[in-house]
mmCIF file of C-alpha atoms in Angstrom:
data_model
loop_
_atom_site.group_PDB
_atom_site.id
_atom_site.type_symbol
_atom_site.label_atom_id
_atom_site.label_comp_id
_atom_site.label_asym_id
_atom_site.label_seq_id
_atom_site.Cartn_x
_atom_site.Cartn_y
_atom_site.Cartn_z
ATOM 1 C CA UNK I 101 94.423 84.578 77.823
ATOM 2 C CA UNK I 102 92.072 82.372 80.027
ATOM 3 C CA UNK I 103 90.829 79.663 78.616
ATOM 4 C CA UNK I 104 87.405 78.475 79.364
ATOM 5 C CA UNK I 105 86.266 74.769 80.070
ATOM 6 C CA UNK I 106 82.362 74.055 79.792
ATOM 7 C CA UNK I 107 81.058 70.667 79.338
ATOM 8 C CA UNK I 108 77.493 72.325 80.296
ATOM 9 C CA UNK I 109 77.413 69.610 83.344
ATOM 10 C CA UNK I 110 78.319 71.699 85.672
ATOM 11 C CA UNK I 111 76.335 72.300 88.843
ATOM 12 C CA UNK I 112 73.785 75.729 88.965
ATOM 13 C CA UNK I 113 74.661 78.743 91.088
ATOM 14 C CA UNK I 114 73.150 79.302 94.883
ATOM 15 C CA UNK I 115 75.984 81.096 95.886
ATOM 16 C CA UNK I 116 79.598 83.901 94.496
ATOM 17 C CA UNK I 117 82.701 82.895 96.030
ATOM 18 C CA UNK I 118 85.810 85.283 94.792
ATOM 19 C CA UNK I 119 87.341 83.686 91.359
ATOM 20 C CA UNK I 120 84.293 82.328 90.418
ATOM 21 C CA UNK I 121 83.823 81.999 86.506
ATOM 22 C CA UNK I 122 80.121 82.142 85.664
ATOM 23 C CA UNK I 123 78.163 81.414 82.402
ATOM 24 C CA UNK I 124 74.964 82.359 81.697
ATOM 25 C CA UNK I 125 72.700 82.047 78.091
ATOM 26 C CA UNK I 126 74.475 85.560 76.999
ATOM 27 C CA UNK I 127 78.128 85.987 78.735
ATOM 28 C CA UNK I 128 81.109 84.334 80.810
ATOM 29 C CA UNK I 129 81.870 86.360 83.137
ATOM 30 C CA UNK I 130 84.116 85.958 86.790
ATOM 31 C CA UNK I 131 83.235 87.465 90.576
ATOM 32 C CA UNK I 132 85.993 89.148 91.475
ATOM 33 C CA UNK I 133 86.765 91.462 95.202
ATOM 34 C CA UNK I 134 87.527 94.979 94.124
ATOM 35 C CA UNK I 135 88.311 96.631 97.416
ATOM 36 C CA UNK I 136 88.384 95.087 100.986
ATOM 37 C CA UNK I 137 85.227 95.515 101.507
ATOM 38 C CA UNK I 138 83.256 95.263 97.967
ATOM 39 C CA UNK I 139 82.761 92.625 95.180
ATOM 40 C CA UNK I 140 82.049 93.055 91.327
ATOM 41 C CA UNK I 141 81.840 91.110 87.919
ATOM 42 C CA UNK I 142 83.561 90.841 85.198
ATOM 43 C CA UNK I 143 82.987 89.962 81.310
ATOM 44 C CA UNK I 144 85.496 88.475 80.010
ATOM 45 C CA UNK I 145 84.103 89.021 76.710
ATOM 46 C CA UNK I 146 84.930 92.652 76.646
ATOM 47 C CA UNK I 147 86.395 93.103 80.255
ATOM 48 C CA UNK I 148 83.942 95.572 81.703
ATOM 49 C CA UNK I 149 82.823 95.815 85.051
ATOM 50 C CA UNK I 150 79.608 95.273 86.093
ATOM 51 C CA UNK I 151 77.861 95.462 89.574
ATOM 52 C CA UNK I 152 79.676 96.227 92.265
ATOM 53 C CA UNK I 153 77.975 95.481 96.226
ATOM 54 C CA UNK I 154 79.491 95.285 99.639
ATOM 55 C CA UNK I 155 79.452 91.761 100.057
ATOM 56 C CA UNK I 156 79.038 88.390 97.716
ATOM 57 C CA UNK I 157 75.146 88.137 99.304
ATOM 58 C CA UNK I 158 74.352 91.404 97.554
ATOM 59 C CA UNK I 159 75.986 90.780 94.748
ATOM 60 C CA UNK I 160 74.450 86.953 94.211
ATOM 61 C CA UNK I 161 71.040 88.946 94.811
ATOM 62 C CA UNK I 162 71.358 91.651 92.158
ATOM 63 C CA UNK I 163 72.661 89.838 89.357
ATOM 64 C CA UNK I 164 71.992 86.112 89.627
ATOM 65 C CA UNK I 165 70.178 85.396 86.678
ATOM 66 C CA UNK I 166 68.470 81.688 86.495
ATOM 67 C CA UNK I 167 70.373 78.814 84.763
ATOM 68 C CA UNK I 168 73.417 80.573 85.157
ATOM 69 C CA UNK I 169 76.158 77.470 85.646
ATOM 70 C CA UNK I 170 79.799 77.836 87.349
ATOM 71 C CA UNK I 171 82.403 76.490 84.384
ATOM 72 C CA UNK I 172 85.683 76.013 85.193
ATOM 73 C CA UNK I 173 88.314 78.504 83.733
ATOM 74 C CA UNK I 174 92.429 78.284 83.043
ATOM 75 C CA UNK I 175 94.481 80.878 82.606
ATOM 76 C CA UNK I 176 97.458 80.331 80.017
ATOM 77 C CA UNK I 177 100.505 82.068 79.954
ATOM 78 C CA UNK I 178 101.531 82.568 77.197
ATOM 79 C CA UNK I 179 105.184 84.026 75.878
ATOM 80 C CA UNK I 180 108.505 83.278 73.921
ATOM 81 C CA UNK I 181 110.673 80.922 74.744
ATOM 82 C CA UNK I 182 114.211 81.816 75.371
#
């Protein structure tokens, strides 16, 4: 489960970095390196894959959208205790 932190102050997007979680009016969704050599996104709303270029320039330019905001994301382990 990862949960997601947005206070909606966070600053806009001018640039993907790997492990990026963005949000946008519609989804939340996190840039993520597929192969050595090419980058996608992710909705982690329903997990599909989305775009997928050969470097985090093309993939900025294909898909940024404007007002889309970088939140900041936790992931949470979760299991029994023993």
């Amino acid at each position: 489960m990862m949960e997601i932190i947005d206070k909606s102050s966070h600053a806009l997007v001018t640039e993907y970095s790997v492990g990026d979680v963005i949000r946008d009016d519609v989804s939340v969704y996190m840039i993520v390196q597929i192969t050595i050599d090419n980058y996608a996104v992710v909705d982690l709303g329903d997990g599909s894959v989305g775009a997928v270029c050969g470097s985090l320039e093309e993939l900025y330019h294909e898909i940024h959208v404007s007002g889309e905001r970088k939140v900041k994301a936790a992931v949470v382990i979760e299991g029994e205790a023993k």
